[in-house]
Coordinates of C-alpha atoms and ligand atoms in Angstrom, one line a residue:
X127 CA -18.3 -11.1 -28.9
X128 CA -16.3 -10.3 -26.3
X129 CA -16.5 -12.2 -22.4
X130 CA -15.6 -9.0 -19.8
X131 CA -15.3 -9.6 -16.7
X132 CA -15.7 -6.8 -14.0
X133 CA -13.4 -7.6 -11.2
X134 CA -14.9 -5.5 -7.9
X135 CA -12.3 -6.2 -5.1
X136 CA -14.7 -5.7 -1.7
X137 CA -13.4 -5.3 1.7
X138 CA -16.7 -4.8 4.4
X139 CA -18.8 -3.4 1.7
X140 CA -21.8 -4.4 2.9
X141 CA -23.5 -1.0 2.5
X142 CA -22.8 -0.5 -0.8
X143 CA -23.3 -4.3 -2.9
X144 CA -26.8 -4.1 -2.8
X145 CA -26.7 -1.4 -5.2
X146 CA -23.4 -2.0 -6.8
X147 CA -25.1 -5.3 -7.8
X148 CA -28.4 -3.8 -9.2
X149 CA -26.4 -0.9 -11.1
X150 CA -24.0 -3.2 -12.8
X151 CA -26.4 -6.2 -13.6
X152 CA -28.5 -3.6 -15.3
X153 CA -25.3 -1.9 -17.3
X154 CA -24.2 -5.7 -18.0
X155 CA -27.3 -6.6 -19.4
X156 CA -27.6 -3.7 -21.2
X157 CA -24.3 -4.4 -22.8
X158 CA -25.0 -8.0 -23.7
X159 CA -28.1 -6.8 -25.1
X160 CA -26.9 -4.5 -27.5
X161 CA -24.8 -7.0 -28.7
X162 CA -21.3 -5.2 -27.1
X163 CA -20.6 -7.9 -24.6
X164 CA -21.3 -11.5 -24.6
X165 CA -23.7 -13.1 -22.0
X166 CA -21.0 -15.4 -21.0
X167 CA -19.6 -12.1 -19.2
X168 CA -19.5 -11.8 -15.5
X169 CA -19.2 -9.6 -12.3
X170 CA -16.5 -11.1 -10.2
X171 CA -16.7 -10.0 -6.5
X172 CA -13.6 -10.8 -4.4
X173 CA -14.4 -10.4 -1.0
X174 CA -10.9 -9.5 0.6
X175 CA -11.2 -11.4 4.2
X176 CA -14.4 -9.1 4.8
X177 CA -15.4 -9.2 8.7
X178 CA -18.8 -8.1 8.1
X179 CA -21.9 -10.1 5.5
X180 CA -19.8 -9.4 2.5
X181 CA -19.0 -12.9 1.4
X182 CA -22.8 -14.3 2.4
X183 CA -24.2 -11.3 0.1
X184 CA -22.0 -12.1 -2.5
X185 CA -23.1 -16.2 -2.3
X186 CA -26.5 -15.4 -2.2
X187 CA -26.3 -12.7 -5.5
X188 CA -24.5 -16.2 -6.7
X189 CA -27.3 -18.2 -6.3
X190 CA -29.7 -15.7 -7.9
X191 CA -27.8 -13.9 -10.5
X192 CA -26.5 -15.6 -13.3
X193 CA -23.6 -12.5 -14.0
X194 CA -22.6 -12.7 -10.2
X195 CA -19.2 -15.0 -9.6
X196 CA -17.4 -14.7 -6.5
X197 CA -14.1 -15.1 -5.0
X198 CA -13.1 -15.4 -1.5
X199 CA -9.3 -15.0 -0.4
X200 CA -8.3 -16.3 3.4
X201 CA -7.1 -13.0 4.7
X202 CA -7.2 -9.1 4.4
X203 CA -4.5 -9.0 1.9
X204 CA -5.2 -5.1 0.7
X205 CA -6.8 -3.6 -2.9
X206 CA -3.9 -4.1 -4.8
X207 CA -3.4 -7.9 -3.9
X208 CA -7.4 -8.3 -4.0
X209 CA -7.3 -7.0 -7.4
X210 CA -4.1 -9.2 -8.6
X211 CA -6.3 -12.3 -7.7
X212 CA -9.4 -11.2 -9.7
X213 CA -7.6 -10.2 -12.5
X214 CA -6.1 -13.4 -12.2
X215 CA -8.9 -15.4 -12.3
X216 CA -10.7 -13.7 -14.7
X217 CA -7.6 -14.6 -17.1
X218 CA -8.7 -18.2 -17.6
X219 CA -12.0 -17.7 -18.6
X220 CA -12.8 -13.5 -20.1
X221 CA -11.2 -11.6 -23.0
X222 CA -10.5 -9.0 -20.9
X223 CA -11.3 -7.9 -17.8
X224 CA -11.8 -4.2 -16.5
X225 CA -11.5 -3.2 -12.7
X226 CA -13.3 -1.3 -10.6
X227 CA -14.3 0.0 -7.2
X228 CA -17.4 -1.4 -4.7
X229 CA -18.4 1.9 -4.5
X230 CA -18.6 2.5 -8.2
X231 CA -17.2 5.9 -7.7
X232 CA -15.8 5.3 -11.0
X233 CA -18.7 6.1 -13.4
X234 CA -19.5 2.7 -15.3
X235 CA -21.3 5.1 -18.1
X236 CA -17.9 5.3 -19.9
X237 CA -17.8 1.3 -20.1
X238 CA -19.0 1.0 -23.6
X239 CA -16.2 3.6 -24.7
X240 CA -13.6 1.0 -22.4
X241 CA -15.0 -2.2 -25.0
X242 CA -15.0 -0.2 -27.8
X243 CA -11.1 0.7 -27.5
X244 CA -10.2 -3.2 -26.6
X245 CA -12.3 -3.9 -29.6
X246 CA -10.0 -1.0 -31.6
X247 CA -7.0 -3.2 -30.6
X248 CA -5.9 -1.1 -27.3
X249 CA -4.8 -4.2 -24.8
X250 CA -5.1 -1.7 -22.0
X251 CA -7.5 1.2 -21.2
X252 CA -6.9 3.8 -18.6
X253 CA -9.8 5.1 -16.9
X254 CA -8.8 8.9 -16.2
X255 CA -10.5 11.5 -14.3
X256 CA -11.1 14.2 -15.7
X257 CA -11.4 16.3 -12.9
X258 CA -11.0 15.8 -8.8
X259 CA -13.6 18.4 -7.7
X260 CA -15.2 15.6 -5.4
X261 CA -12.2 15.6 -3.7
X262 CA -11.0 17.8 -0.9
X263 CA -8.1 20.5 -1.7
X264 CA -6.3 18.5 0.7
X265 CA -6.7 14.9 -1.1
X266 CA -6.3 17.1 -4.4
X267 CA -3.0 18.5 -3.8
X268 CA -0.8 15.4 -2.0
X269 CA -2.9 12.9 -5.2
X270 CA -1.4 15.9 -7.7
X271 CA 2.4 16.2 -5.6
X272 CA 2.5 12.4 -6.0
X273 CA 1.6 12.0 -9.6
X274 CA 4.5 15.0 -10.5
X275 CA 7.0 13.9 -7.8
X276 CA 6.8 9.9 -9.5
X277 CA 7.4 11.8 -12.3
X278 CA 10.5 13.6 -11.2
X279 CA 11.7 9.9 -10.1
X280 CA 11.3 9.0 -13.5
X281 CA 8.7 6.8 -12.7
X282 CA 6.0 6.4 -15.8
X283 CA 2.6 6.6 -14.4
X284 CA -0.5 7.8 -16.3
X285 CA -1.8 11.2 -14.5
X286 CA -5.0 10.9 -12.6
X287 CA -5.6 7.6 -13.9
X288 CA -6.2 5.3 -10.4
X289 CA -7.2 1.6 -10.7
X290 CA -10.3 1.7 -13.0
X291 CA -8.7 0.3 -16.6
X292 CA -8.9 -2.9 -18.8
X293 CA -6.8 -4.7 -19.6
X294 CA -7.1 -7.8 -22.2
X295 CA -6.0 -11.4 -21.7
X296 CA -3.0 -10.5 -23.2
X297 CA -2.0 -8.3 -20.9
X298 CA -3.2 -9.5 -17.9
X299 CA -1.0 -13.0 -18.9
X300 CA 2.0 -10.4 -19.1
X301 CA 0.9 -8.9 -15.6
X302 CA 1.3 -12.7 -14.5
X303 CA 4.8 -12.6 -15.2
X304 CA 5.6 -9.8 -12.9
X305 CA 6.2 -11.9 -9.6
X306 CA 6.4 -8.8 -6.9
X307 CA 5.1 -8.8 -3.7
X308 CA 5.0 -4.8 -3.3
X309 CA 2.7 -4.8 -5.3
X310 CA 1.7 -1.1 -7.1
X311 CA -0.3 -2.2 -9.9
X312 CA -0.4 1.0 -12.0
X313 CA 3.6 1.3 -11.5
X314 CA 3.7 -2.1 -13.3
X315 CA 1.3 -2.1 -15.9
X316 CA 2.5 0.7 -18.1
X317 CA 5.6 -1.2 -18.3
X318 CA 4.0 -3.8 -20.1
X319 CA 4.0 -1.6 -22.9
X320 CA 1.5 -3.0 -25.1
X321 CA -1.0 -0.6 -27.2
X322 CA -2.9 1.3 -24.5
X323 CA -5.9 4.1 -24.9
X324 CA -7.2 6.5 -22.2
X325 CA -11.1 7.4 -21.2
X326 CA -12.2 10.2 -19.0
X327 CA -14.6 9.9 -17.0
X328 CA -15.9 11.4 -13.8
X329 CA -15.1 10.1 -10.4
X330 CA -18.4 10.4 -7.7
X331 CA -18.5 10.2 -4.4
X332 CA -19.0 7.1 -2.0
X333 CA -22.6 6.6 -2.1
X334 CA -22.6 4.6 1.5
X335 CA -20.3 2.5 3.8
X336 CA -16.6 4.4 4.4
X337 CA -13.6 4.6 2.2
X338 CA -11.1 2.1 3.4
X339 CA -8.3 4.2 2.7
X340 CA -7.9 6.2 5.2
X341 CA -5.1 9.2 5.3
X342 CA -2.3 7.0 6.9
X343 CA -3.1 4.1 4.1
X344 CA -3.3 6.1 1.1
X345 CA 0.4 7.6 2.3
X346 CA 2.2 4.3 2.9
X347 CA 0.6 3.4 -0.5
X348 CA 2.1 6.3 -2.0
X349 CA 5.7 5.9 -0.3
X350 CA 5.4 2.0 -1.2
X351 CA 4.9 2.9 -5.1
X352 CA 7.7 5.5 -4.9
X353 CA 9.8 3.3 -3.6
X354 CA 8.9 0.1 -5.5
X355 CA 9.5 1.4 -8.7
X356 CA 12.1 4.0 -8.0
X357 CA 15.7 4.2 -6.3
X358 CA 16.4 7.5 -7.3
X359 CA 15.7 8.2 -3.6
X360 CA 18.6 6.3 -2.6
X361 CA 20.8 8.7 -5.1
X362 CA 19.5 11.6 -3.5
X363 CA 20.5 10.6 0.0
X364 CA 24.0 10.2 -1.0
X365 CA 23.7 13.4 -2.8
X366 CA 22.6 15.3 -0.1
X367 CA 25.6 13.3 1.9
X368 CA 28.0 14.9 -0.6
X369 CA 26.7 18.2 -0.1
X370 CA 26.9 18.1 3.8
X371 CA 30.7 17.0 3.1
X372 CA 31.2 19.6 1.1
X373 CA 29.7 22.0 3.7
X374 CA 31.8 20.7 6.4
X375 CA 35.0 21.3 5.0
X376 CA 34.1 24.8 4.6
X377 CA 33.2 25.0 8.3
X378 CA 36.2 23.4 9.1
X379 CA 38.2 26.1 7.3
X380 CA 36.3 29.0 9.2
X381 CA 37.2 27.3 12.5
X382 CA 40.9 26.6 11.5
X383 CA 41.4 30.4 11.2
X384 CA 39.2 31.4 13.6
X385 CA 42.2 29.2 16.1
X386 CA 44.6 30.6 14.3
X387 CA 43.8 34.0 14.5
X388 CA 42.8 33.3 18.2
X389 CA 39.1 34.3 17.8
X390 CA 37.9 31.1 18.6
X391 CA 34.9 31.5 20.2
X392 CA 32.2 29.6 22.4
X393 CA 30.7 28.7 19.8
X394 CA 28.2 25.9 21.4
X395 CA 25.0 27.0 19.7
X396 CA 26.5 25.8 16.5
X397 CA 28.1 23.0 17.7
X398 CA 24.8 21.5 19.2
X399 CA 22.4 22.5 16.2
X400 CA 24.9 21.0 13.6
X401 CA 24.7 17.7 16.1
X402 CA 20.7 17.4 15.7
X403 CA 20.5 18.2 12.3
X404 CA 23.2 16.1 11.0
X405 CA 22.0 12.9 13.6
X406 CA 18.3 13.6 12.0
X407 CA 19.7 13.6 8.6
X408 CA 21.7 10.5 9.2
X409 CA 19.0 8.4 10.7
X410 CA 16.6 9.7 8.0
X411 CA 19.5 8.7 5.5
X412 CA 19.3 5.1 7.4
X413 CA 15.3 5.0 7.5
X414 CA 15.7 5.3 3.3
X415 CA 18.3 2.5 2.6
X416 CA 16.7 0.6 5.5
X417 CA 13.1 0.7 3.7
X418 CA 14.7 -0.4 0.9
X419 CA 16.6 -3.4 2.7
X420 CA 12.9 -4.2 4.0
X421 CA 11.2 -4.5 0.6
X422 CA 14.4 -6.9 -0.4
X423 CA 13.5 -8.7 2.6
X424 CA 9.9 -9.2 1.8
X425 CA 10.5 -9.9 -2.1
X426 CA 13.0 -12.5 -1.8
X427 CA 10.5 -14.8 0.7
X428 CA 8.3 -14.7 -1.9
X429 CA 5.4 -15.8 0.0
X430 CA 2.2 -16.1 -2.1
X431 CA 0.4 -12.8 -2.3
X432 CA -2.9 -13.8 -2.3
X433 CA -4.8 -17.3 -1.1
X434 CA -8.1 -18.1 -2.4
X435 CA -10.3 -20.0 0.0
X436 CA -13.4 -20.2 -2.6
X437 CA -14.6 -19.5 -6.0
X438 CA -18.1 -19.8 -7.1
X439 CA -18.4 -19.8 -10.7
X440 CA -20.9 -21.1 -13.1
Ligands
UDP520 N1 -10.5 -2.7 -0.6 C1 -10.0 -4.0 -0.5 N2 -9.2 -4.3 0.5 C2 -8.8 -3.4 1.4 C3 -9.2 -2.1 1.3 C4 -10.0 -1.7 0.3 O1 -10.4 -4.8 -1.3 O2 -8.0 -3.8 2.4 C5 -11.4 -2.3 -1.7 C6 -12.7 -1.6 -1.3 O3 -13.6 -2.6 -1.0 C7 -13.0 -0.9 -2.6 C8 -11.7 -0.5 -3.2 O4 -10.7 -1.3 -2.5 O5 -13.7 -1.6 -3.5 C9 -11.3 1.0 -2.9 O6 -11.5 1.3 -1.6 P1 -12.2 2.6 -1.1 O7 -13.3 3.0 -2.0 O8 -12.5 2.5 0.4 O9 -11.0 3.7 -1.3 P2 -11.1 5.2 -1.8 O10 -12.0 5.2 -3.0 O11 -11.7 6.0 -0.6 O12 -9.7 5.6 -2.1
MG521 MG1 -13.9 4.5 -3.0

């Protein structure tokens, strides 16, 4: 039978691991049960530097519960880096390991349907909505523009599908040999390439505490996964250069016999407009190649991504 492990990244989720706790101990048990999971399987907390009782909940659900593990990392280091060092840990000890939200907005009814796919063969299951009518039409449409504009880049992401999959040991050990530290974890792990399956599901909303990704996080995310796994913005930019070239010869044709034909005119409305747009351009131009340089300057420290202060395991 297989050992899962349910890696829940937390960061100040207080409000919600009381019943996180009681709803997944009951679905784990129920799994172990019916003979779908074996009892050796384990919810594995990582509290993300919480501020708040996280880490003393998670201890004391230790202490009482034999499915609760827990692991603490030294700092905030974000979801994706939270995740990474679950999924890491769970490695050396589960078959496979699924993740998921603190705020199970991802419905765990469709976990059975995750097992039985792993169990089929899949290494890694997607967990996809199936709708985003919980979501506002403004979350809705810039979520939808991202997914087709990664797609434009070229960049192969599943649709819809966010970070609620499982993956098997022996794709988690592949996802150990992918050393970045922009990390964008469902950029990287379709390009493992091993057999994969998808699940719908339907995604809820929080049932307490706040979401910790606010509107400003959620974009930088999305800019950050663009440009980790795509340079085709880089191509544009000197496109778009071309084209202004191009342009500007033509203008300065018009101007050549507009002096020739003496109608050369004031002209300083054009002259000032072409000045901002072009400067803009440029230093958006400079913004793109510099973000890039920054990432390059970040990857080739190559400072550890994640430090784990404590693990409690039984
Ligand atoms: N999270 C984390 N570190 C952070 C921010 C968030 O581990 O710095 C966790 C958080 O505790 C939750 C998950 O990431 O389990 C998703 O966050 P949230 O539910 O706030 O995001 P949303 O669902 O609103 O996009
Ligand atoms: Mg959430």
């Amino acid at each position: 039978m297989a050992i899962v492990y349910f890696v829940v990244p937390c960061y100040n989720e207080e409000a919600v691991l009381p019943e996180t706790t009681r709803q997944l101990t009951e679905k784990i048990t129920g799994m172990v049960t019916d003979g779908i999971i074996s009892p050796e399987s384990r919810i594995l907390y990582v509290d993300d530097g919480s501020s708040d009782q996280t880490w003393n909940m998670i201890c004391q659900y230790h202490a009482e519960n034999p499915y609760v593990d827990g692991v603490k990392l030294a700092h905030n280091r974000g979801h994706q880096n939270a995740l990474l060092a679950g999924l890491m840990t769970a490695r050396e000890y589960a078959d496979c390991a699924v993740s998921l939200d603190a705020d199970l907005q991802d419905d765990i009814g469709v976990l059975n349907e995750f097992v039985q796919k792993y169990k089929q063969g899949c290494d890694v299951v997607y967990g996809v909505r199936s709708s985003r009518q919980t979501d506002s039409g403004f979350k809705r449409a810039t979520a939808q523009g991202f997914y087709k504009f990664m797609k434009v880049l070229g960049v192969d992401v599943i649709y819809n599908h966010a970070d609620y999959r499982l993956m098997s040991r022996r794709a988690l050990d592949a996802l150990s040999e992918y050393h970045e530290t922009n990390l964008f974890l469902r950029g990287i792990i379709p390009l493992i390439g091993y057999q994969s399956a998808t699940v719908f599901y339907e995604r809820h909303e929080r049932f307490a505490g706040e979401s910790k990704y606010p509107l400003k996080k959620m974009l930088s995310f999305a800019l950050d996964g663009i440009s980790s796994f795509s340079v085709k913005p880089l191509k544009i930019i000197s496109n778009l250069g071309i084209l202004i070239s191009v342009l500007s010869i033509a203008g300065l044709l018009y101007a050549l016999i507009s002096y020739l034909t003496h109608q050369a005119v004031a002209g300083w409305t054009a002259i000032i407009a072409s000045i901002w747009l072009l400067g803009g351009l440029q230093m958006l131009c400079i913004g793109v190649v510099g973000g890039y340089i920054g990432k390059i300057y970040h990857e080739v420290k190559g400072r550890p991504r994640y430090r784990i202060e404590e693990f409690l395991h039984r």
